[in-house]
XYZ file of C-alpha atoms in Angstrom:
490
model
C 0.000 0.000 0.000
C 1.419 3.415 -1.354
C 3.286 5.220 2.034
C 0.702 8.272 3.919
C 2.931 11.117 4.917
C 0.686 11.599 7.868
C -0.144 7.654 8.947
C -2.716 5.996 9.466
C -5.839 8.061 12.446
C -6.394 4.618 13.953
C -4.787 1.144 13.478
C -5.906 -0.580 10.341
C -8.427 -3.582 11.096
C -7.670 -6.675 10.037
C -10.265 -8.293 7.423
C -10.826 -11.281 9.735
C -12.428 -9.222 12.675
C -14.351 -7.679 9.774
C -15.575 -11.044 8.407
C -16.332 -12.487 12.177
C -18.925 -10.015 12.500
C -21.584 -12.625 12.032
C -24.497 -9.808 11.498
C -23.243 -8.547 8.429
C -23.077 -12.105 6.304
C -20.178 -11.526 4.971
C -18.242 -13.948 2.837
C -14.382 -14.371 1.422
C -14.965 -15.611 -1.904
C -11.460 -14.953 -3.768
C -8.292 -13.564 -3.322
C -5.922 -14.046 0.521
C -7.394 -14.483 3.421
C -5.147 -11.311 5.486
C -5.605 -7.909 4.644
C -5.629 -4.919 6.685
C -8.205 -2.064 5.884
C -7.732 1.828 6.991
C -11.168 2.902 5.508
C -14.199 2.281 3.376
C -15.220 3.772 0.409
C -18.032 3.266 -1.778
C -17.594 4.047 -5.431
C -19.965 2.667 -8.857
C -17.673 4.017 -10.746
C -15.788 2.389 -14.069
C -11.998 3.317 -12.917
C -12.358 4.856 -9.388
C -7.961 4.685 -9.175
C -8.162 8.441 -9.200
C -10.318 8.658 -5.778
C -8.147 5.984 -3.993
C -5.754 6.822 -1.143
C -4.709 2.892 -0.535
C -5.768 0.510 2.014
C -9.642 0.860 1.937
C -12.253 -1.733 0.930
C -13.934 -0.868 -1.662
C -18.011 -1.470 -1.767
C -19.661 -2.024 -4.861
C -22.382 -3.325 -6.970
C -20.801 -3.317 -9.991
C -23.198 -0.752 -12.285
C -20.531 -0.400 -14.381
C -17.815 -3.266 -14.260
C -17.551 -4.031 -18.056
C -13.702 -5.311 -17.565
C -12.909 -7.283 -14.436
C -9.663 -7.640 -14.612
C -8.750 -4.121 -15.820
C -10.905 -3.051 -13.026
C -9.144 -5.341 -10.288
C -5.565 -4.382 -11.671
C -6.090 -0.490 -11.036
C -7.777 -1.460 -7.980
C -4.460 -2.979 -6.326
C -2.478 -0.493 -8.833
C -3.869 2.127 -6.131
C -3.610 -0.151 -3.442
C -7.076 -0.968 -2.478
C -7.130 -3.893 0.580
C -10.324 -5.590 -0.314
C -13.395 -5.039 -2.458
C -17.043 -5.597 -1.182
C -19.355 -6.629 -4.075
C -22.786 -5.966 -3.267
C -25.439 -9.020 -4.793
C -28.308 -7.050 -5.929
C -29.498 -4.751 -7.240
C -27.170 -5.162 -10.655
C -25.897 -9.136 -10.589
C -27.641 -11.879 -8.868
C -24.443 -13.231 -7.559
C -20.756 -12.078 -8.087
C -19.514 -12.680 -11.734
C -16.932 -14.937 -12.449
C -15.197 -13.111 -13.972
C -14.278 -11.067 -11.314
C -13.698 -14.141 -8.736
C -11.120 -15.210 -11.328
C -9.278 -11.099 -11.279
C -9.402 -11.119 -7.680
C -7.761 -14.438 -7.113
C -5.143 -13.916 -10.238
C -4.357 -10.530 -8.485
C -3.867 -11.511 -5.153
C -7.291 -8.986 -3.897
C -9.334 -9.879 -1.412
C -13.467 -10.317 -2.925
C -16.142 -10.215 -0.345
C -19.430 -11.152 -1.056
C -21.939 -8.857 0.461
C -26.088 -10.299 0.525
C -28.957 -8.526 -0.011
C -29.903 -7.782 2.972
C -26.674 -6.302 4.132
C -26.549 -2.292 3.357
C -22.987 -1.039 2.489
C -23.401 1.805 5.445
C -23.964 -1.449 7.800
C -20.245 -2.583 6.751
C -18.832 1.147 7.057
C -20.178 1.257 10.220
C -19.201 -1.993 11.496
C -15.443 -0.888 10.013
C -15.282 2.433 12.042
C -17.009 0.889 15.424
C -13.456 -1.910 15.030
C -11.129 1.313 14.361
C -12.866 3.070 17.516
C -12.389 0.345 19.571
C -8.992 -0.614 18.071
C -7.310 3.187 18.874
C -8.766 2.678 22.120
C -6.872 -0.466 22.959
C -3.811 1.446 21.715
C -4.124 4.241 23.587
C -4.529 1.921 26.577
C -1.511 0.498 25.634
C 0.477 3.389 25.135
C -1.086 4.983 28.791
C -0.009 1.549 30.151
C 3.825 2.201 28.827
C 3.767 5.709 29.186
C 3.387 4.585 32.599
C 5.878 2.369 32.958
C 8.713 3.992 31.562
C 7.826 7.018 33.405
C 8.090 4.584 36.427
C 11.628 3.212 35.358
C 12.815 6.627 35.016
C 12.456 7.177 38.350
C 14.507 4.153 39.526
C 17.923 4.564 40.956
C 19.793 2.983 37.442
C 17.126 5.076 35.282
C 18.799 4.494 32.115
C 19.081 0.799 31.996
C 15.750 0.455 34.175
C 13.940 2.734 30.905
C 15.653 0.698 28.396
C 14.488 -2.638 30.177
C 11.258 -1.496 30.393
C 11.018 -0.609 26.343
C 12.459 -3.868 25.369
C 9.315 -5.657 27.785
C 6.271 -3.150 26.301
C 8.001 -3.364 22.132
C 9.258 -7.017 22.855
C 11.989 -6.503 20.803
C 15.949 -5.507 21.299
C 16.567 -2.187 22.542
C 20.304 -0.361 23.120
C 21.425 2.763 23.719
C 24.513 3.495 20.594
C 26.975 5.881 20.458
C 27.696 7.519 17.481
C 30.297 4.708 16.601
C 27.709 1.859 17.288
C 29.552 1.174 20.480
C 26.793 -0.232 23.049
C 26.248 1.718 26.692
C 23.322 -0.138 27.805
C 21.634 -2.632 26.112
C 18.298 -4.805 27.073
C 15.729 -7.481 25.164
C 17.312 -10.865 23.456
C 20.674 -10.538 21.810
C 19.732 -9.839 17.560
C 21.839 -11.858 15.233
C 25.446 -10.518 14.174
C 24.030 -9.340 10.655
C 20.968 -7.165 12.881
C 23.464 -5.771 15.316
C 25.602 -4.083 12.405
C 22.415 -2.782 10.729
C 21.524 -1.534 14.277
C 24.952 -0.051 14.655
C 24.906 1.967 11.022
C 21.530 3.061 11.750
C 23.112 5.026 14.670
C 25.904 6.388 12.254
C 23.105 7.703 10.096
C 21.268 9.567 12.876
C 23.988 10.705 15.411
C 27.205 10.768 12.497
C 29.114 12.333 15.848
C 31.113 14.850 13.737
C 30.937 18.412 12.954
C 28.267 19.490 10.434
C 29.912 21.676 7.531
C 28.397 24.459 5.682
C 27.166 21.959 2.847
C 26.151 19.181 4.661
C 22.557 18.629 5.350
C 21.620 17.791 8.831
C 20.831 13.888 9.900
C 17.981 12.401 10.189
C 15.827 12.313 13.685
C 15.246 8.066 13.158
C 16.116 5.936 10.700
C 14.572 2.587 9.466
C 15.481 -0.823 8.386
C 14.709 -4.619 7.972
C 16.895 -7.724 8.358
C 14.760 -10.782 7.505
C 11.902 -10.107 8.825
C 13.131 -7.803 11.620
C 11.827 -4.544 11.790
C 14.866 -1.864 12.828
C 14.903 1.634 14.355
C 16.910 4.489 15.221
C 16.053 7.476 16.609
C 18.869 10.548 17.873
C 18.779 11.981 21.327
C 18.789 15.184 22.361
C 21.505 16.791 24.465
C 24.775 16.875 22.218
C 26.141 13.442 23.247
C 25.651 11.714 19.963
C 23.947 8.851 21.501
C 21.197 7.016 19.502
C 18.210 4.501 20.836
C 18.603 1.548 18.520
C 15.485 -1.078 18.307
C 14.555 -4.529 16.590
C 11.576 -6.139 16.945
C 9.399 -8.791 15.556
C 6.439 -6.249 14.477
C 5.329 -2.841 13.884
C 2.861 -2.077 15.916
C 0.589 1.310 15.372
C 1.549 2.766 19.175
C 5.083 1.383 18.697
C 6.336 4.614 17.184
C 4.603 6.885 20.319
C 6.275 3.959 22.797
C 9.261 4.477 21.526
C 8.942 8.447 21.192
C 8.668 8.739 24.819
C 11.883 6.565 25.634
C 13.303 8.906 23.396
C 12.392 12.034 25.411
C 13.423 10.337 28.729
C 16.421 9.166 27.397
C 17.635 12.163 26.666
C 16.816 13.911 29.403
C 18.146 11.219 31.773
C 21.552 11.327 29.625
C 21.922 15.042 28.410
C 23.841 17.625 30.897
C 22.030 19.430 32.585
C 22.884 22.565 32.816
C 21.999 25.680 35.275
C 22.627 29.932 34.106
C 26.224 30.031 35.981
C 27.257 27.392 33.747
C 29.478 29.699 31.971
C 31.020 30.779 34.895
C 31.372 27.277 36.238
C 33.509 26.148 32.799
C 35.684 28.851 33.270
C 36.313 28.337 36.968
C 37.523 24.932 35.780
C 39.512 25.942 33.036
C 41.324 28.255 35.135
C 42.045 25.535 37.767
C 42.965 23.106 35.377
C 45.689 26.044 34.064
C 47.176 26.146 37.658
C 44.894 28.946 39.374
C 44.533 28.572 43.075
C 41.080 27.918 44.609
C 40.552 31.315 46.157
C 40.996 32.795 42.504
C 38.267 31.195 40.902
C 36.030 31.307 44.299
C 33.959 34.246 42.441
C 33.745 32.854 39.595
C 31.603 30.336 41.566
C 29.591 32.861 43.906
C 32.426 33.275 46.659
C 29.974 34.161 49.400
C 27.575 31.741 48.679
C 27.665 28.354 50.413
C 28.239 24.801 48.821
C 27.067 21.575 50.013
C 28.581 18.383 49.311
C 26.279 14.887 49.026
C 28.748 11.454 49.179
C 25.943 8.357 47.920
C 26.476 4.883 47.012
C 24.145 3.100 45.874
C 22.319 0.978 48.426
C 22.701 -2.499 46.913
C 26.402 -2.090 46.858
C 26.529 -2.623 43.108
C 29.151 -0.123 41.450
C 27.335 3.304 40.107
C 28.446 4.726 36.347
C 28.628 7.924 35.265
C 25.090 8.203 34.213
C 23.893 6.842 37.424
C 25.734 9.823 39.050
C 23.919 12.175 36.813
C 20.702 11.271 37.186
C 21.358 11.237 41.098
C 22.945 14.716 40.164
C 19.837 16.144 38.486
C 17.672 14.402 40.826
C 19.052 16.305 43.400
C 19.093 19.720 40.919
C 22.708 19.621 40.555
C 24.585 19.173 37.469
C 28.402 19.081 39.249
C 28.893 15.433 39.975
C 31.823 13.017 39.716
C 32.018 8.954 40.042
C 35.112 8.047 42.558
C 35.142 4.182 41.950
C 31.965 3.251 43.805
C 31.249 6.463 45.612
C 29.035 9.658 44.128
C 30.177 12.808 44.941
C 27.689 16.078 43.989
C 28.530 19.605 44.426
C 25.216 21.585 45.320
C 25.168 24.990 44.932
C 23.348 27.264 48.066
C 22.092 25.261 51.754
C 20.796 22.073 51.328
C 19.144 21.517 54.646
C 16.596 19.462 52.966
C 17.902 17.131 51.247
C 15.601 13.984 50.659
C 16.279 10.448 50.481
C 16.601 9.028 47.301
C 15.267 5.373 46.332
C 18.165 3.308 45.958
C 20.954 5.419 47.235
C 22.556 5.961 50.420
C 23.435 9.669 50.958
C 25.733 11.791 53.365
C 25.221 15.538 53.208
C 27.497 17.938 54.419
C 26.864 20.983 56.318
C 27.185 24.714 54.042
C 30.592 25.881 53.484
C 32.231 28.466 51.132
C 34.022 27.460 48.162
C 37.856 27.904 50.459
C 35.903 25.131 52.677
C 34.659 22.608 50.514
C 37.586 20.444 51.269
C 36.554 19.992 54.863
C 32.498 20.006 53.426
C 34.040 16.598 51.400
C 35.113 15.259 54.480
C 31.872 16.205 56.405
C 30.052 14.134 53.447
C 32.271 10.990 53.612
C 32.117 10.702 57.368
C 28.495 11.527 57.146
C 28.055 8.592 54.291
C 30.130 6.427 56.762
C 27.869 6.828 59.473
C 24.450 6.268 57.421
C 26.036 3.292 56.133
C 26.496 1.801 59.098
C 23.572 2.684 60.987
C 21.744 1.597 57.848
C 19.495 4.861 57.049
C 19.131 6.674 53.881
C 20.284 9.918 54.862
C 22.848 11.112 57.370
C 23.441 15.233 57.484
C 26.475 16.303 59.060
C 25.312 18.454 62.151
C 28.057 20.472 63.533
C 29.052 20.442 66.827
C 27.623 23.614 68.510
C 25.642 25.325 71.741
C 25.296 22.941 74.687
C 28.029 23.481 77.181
C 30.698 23.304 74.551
C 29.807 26.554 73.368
C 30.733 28.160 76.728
C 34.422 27.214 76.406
C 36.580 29.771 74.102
C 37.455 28.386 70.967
C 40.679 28.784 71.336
C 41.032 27.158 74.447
C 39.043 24.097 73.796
C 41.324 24.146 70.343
C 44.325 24.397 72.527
C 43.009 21.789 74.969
C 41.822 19.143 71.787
C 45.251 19.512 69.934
C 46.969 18.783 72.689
C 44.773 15.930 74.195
C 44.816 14.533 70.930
C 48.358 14.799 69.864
C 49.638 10.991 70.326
C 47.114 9.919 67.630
C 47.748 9.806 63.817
C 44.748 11.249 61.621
C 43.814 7.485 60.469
C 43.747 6.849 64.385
C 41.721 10.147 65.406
C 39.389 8.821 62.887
C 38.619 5.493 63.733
C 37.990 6.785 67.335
C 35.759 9.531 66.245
C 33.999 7.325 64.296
C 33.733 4.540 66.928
C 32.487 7.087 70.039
C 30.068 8.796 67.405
C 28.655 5.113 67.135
C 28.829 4.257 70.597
C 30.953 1.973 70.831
C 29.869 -0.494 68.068
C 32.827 -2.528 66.302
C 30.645 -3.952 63.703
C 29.040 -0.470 62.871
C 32.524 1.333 62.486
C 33.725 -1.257 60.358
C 30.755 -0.930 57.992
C 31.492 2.965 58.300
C 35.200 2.877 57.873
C 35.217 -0.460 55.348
C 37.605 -1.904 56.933
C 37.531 -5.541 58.649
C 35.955 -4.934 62.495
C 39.561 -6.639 63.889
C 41.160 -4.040 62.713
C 38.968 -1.336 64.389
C 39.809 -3.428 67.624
C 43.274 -3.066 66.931
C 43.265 0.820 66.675
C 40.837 1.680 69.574
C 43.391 -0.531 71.382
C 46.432 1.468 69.858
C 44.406 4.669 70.826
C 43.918 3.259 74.501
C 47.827 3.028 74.995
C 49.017 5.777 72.996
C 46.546 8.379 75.134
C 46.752 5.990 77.906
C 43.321 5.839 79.022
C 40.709 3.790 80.059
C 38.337 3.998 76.944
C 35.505 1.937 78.968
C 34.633 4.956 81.516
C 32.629 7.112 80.453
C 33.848 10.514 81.441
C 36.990 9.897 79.410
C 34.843 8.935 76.509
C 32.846 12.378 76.889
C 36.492 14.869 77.044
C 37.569 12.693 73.854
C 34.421 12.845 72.166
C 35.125 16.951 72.968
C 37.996 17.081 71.830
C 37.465 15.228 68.569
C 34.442 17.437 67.936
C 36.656 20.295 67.772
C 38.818 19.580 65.533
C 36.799 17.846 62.713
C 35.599 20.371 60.047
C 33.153 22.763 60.256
């Protein structure tokens, strides 16, 4: 059937749903048994090739069919589906002659009786497109849904693509430009499908710079490999990636299915990117060109406070870079960075309220200028530490303020911690910090520290001799406890 720029307003009907309507009477007399039919039209005329748009079945009662098989030819010349020939008021039954066309051209020929009007079989054809589109749209709600849902998982990207490959039932893959695969989902294609997949994403996302002359790719791109229907479509963003599909069958919703993946996909994988982006880039070229960090500080709001947010994901499975981005823009910030199974993400302004996020185990660190962010890092990590091991989502670094300890003067109570503290290395100071702050637990701190919980016995018991103190009473728990609180950042 010729090609409709615009497709198709409702899935086309297959001519068996048509025939099982057992009120009409209608019959298969000639030609295959499959066709599928967009529309009906009724025409009594000699040649009606001019009037046809493809894929309708025809209704007639032949007042002027002189030349079957001409007739039949330039029917399926315009790509008719099926003709309906009406018995009575013109022929007593259908002619021969055109039984004979139908089946020698490969058209479907229904026979339609007397008492069956041709507005009973357009009707009965638009009541099976109504109901049809709505069974689509049902289906496309239903996946709409569902991807929607995926998106908002803690691996998005992989979680949409898993969920396209269930709702097309087909092979899915995000490409880059070169066909290389970053996530891929459905049943592996056969060697000859996955190149064809792979040049399909050349031909949308090239990945090189568009000259003067050259016209601009494609948004998708299709294909078939034996019987496999292929698809690429381009994402947004700039990162020359490309959604690459193969499945069995076309389906009329597959196109809107795969549209939204599209839009998801690309937001999910694009940078995302806030006004002081401009100043951001140049705050990290200038760093990267040997500037000190107080240089660039107002080129990234010096006044303005930072917070820093250490996560790992909570089923201790590795995160990748676009994990870490969609954590980043989950948590509005586009400033993250993967350091091997730890997230860090730079948040611009005070993030008091931070939420928890499915999937991830976050430690946020208190507010600190851009001169303090070092110490906000460390805030994060011990804060990360700590939710980790007391198993909770979230863990905000709370600084140690008011209460008594605010009516010593800081620089006695730094005097009096420095020196208390001075027989301990930092890796020492640490693991007692860490073990006080969760009372005492050895199982806890190891979690918190990742280290092996003998070896946090071995250093509370190196931290026992070397301040030589009883770390069992209580009171010498509390002045320690002091005196680590004051010198820990912020």
């Amino acid at each position: 059937m010729p090609d409709s720029p615009a497709g198709p307003p409702t899935p086309p009907i297959p001519l068996a749903e048509l025939l099982g309507r057992e009120e009409l009477g209608l019959r298969r007399i000639a030609g295959p048994g499959h066709a599928d039919l967009l529309w009906v039209h009724t025409s009594e005329m000699a040649d009606p090739y001019p009037y046809l748009l493809g894929g309708e079945l025809l209704l007639t009662a032949g007042v002027q069919l002189t030349d079957p098989d001409t007739y039949v030819a330039r029917l399926v010349q315009a790509g008719a589906a099926a003709l309906g020939f009406g018995v009575a008021p013109v022929y007593d039954t259908v002619p021969a002659a055109l039984v004979e066309a139908c089946d020698r051209h490969g058209l479907p020929l229904l026979e339609v009786p007397p008492e069956t009007r041709f507005t009973a079989v357009a009707r009965a054809v638009w009541r099976l497109m109504a109901e049809a589109r709505h069974r689509e749209l049902r289906r496309v709600t239903r996946a709409q849904q569902a991807l929607a849902t995926a998106a908002a998982r803690p691996d998005p990207v992989p979680a949409v693509l898993r969920q396209l490959a269930v709702q097309l039932e087909g092979r899915v893959a995000l490409l880059t430009a070169d066909g290389g695969v970053l996530h891929a989902a459905g049943g592996r294609p056969a060697p000859d499908v996955q190149t064809a997949l792979a040049r399909l994403a050349r031909v949308v996302a090239p990945g090189t710079t568009a000259s003067p002359g050259r016209k601009p790719s494609p948004a998708s791109a299709t294909d078939t490999r034996g019987g496999t229907h292929l698809f690429a479509y381009a994402l947004g963003g700039g990162q020359g990636l490309a959604l690459a599909l193969a499945t069995p069958r076309r389906d009329f919703g597959d196109h809107t299915v795969a549209g939204i993946a599209v839009v998801l996909l690309s937001l999910l994988t694009a940078p995302h990117q806030g006004a002081d982006a401009a100043g951001r880039s140049a705050a990290l070229v200038r760093l990267l060109l040997g500037a000190a960090p107080q240089d660039v500080a107002p080129l990234l709001g010096d006044g303005d406070p930072w917070t820093v947010v250490h996560a790992r994901r909570a089923d201790g499975t590795p995160a990748g870079p676009l994990n870490a981005g969609a954590l980043g823009a989950a948590l509005g910030s586009a400033l993250s960075d993967v350091d091997r199974e730890t997230v860090r993400i730079l948040l611009p302004g005070r993030h008091d309220a931070v939420t928890p996020q499915p999937g991830w185990t976050l430690g946020v660190s208190g507010p600190a200028l851009v001169s303090a962010l070092p110490d906000a890092d460390t805030q994060a990590s011990r804060a990360l530490g700590h939710a980790e091991a007391t198993r909770t989502p979230l863990t905000t670094h709370r600084p140690g303020t008011g209460g008594l300890a605010a009516l010593i003067p800081p620089d006695r109570a730094e005097a009096h911690a420095r020196a208390l503290l001075a027989p301990l290395t930092d890796p020492l100071a640490e693991t007692l910090r860490c073990w006080l702050g969760l009372h005492g637990s050895w199982d806890r701190t190891a979690v918190a520290l990742k280290v092996h919980r003998n070896t946090v016995r071995q250093r509370i018991a190196r931290c026992g001799a070397l301040l030589d103190a009883d770390l069992d009473d209580m009171d010498v728990r509390t002045e320690l406890w002091f005196a680590l609180r004051e010198r820990e950042p912020g």
